[in-house]
Short mmCIF file of C-alpha atoms and ligand atoms in Angstrom, two decimals:
data_model
loop_
_atom_site.label_atom_id
_atom_site.label_comp_id
_atom_site.label_asym_id
_atom_site.label_seq_id
_atom_site.Cartn_x
_atom_site.Cartn_y
_atom_site.Cartn_z
CA UNK A 1 50.85 -43.27 87.17
CA UNK A 2 49.85 -44.81 83.90
CA UNK A 3 50.87 -43.14 80.63
CA UNK A 4 47.74 -44.50 78.99
CA UNK A 5 45.20 -41.72 78.46
CA UNK A 6 41.91 -42.33 80.28
CA UNK A 7 39.02 -42.59 77.93
CA UNK A 8 35.60 -41.59 79.19
CA UNK A 9 33.18 -44.46 79.42
CA UNK A 10 29.96 -43.78 77.60
CA UNK A 11 26.78 -45.66 78.32
CA UNK A 12 23.34 -45.89 76.82
CA UNK A 13 20.26 -47.30 78.53
CA UNK A 14 17.00 -48.61 77.15
CA UNK A 15 14.03 -49.84 79.11
CA UNK A 16 11.26 -52.10 77.83
CA UNK A 17 8.14 -53.57 79.45
CA UNK A 18 6.23 -56.77 79.19
CA UNK A 19 3.54 -58.59 81.15
CA UNK A 20 3.92 -62.22 82.06
CA UNK A 21 2.89 -64.89 84.53
CA UNK A 22 5.14 -67.19 86.44
CA UNK A 23 5.35 -69.40 89.48
CA UNK A 24 8.42 -69.93 91.62
CA UNK A 25 8.86 -73.62 92.16
CA UNK A 26 11.98 -75.71 92.56
CA UNK A 27 11.68 -79.25 91.24
CA UNK A 28 14.04 -80.28 94.07
CA UNK A 29 11.50 -79.28 96.74
CA UNK A 30 7.99 -80.49 97.58
CA UNK A 31 5.03 -78.10 97.65
CA UNK A 32 5.35 -77.34 101.34
CA UNK A 33 9.04 -76.62 101.00
CA UNK A 34 8.47 -74.48 97.93
CA UNK A 35 5.87 -72.44 99.84
CA UNK A 36 8.35 -72.01 102.69
CA UNK A 37 11.11 -70.82 100.35
CA UNK A 38 9.14 -68.70 97.89
CA UNK A 39 6.03 -67.76 99.89
CA UNK A 40 3.00 -66.72 97.86
CA UNK A 41 5.09 -66.86 94.69
CA UNK A 42 4.96 -70.68 94.90
CA UNK A 43 1.16 -70.94 95.02
CA UNK A 44 -0.24 -73.29 92.39
CA UNK A 45 -1.73 -71.43 89.44
CA UNK A 46 0.97 -68.77 89.40
CA UNK A 47 0.60 -65.01 89.26
CA UNK A 48 1.58 -62.11 87.03
CA UNK A 49 3.94 -59.17 86.96
CA UNK A 50 4.42 -56.06 84.88
CA UNK A 51 8.09 -56.60 84.20
CA UNK A 52 10.49 -53.92 83.10
CA UNK A 53 13.90 -54.74 81.73
CA UNK A 54 16.60 -52.09 81.55
CA UNK A 55 19.71 -52.68 79.47
CA UNK A 56 22.80 -50.45 79.75
CA UNK A 57 25.34 -50.68 76.95
CA UNK A 58 28.93 -49.61 76.98
CA UNK A 59 31.23 -49.26 74.04
CA UNK A 60 32.97 -46.96 71.56
CA UNK A 61 31.12 -44.01 70.12
CA UNK A 62 30.49 -44.03 66.42
CA UNK A 63 32.34 -40.85 65.31
CA UNK A 64 29.90 -40.31 62.48
CA UNK A 65 26.71 -40.43 64.54
CA UNK A 66 28.00 -39.53 68.01
CA UNK A 67 26.06 -42.52 69.36
CA UNK A 68 26.88 -45.97 70.70
CA UNK A 69 24.03 -47.45 68.74
CA UNK A 70 20.89 -46.14 67.06
CA UNK A 71 17.99 -45.83 69.54
CA UNK A 72 15.56 -47.66 67.28
CA UNK A 73 18.11 -50.42 66.54
CA UNK A 74 18.81 -50.82 70.28
CA UNK A 75 15.13 -50.85 71.26
CA UNK A 76 14.30 -53.36 68.57
CA UNK A 77 17.17 -55.63 69.64
CA UNK A 78 15.96 -55.66 73.27
CA UNK A 79 12.33 -56.19 72.19
CA UNK A 80 13.32 -59.05 69.91
CA UNK A 81 15.43 -60.67 72.64
CA UNK A 82 13.10 -60.29 75.65
CA UNK A 83 9.66 -58.85 74.89
CA UNK A 84 8.86 -61.02 71.91
CA UNK A 85 9.44 -64.36 73.66
CA UNK A 86 8.03 -63.31 77.08
CA UNK A 87 5.12 -60.88 76.66
CA UNK A 88 1.76 -62.35 77.68
CA UNK A 89 3.34 -65.71 78.30
CA UNK A 90 3.92 -67.93 81.30
CA UNK A 91 7.64 -67.59 81.92
CA UNK A 92 7.76 -71.12 83.28
CA UNK A 93 6.99 -72.23 79.70
CA UNK A 94 9.60 -69.88 78.19
CA UNK A 95 12.70 -70.64 80.28
CA UNK A 96 13.77 -74.01 81.60
CA UNK A 97 15.10 -72.67 84.90
CA UNK A 98 13.33 -71.42 88.04
CA UNK A 99 11.88 -68.04 87.04
CA UNK A 100 13.47 -66.04 89.86
CA UNK A 101 14.47 -62.50 89.05
CA UNK A 102 18.10 -63.56 89.49
CA UNK A 103 17.78 -66.23 86.82
CA UNK A 104 15.76 -64.00 84.52
CA UNK A 105 18.43 -61.27 84.70
CA UNK A 106 21.14 -63.78 83.77
CA UNK A 107 19.09 -65.37 80.97
CA UNK A 108 17.92 -62.05 79.48
CA UNK A 109 21.50 -60.83 79.57
CA UNK A 110 22.52 -63.75 77.32
CA UNK A 111 19.52 -63.26 75.01
CA UNK A 112 20.14 -59.52 74.56
CA UNK A 113 23.89 -60.01 74.06
CA UNK A 114 23.16 -62.27 71.09
CA UNK A 115 21.17 -59.48 69.38
CA UNK A 116 23.84 -56.78 69.71
CA UNK A 117 26.72 -55.86 67.41
CA UNK A 118 29.87 -57.60 68.68
CA UNK A 119 31.71 -54.34 69.50
CA UNK A 120 29.12 -53.38 72.14
CA UNK A 121 28.84 -54.97 75.54
CA UNK A 122 26.14 -54.97 78.17
CA UNK A 123 27.36 -53.24 81.28
CA UNK A 124 24.25 -54.02 83.28
CA UNK A 125 20.86 -55.56 82.76
CA UNK A 126 18.15 -54.92 85.34
CA UNK A 127 14.89 -56.83 85.74
CA UNK A 128 12.20 -54.97 87.65
CA UNK A 129 9.80 -57.64 88.82
CA UNK A 130 8.02 -54.99 90.88
CA UNK A 131 9.14 -51.41 91.58
CA UNK A 132 10.73 -52.77 94.76
CA UNK A 133 12.16 -56.08 93.56
CA UNK A 134 15.01 -55.40 91.22
CA UNK A 135 17.56 -57.91 89.94
CA UNK A 136 20.77 -57.19 88.05
CA UNK A 137 23.27 -59.02 85.90
CA UNK A 138 26.63 -57.50 84.98
CA UNK A 139 29.02 -57.93 82.12
CA UNK A 140 32.66 -58.62 82.69
CA UNK A 141 35.02 -55.67 83.08
CA UNK A 142 36.94 -54.76 79.96
CA UNK A 143 40.63 -55.70 79.99
CA UNK A 144 42.75 -53.07 81.73
CA UNK A 145 45.98 -51.69 80.31
CA UNK A 146 48.88 -51.53 82.80
ZN1 ZN B 201 6.37 -63.36 91.01
#
């Protein structure tokens, strides 16, 4: 048994939306191979999605406000990090990597992290490419006390 008191973990989640086009294509594959790997998502010309990005924060409560972070401040940080650069754009022009949901989750995680106060961490970032295709990136676990 640990003598360290267990502190409740408190989380806060914000969800934003944007619309963007993309095309899944690996520069290491030819067109036929890309179509085999990515299916319709590799078709020339690209296609669009109504993306949703959900960010869950974890951190210490501000004893004065009883909040992790102000709602407006949090929303604006996520919009600045993700919506501003991506909305009504072709994601293949915005990021230099293949625009899979996996990569977008990882990239958006880094972009949002840069906009947050340093004492807060992202526990999870979800990218909803469609209601059924959901991708997640996770932050590292906080250090544990023996
Ligand atoms: Zn797609």
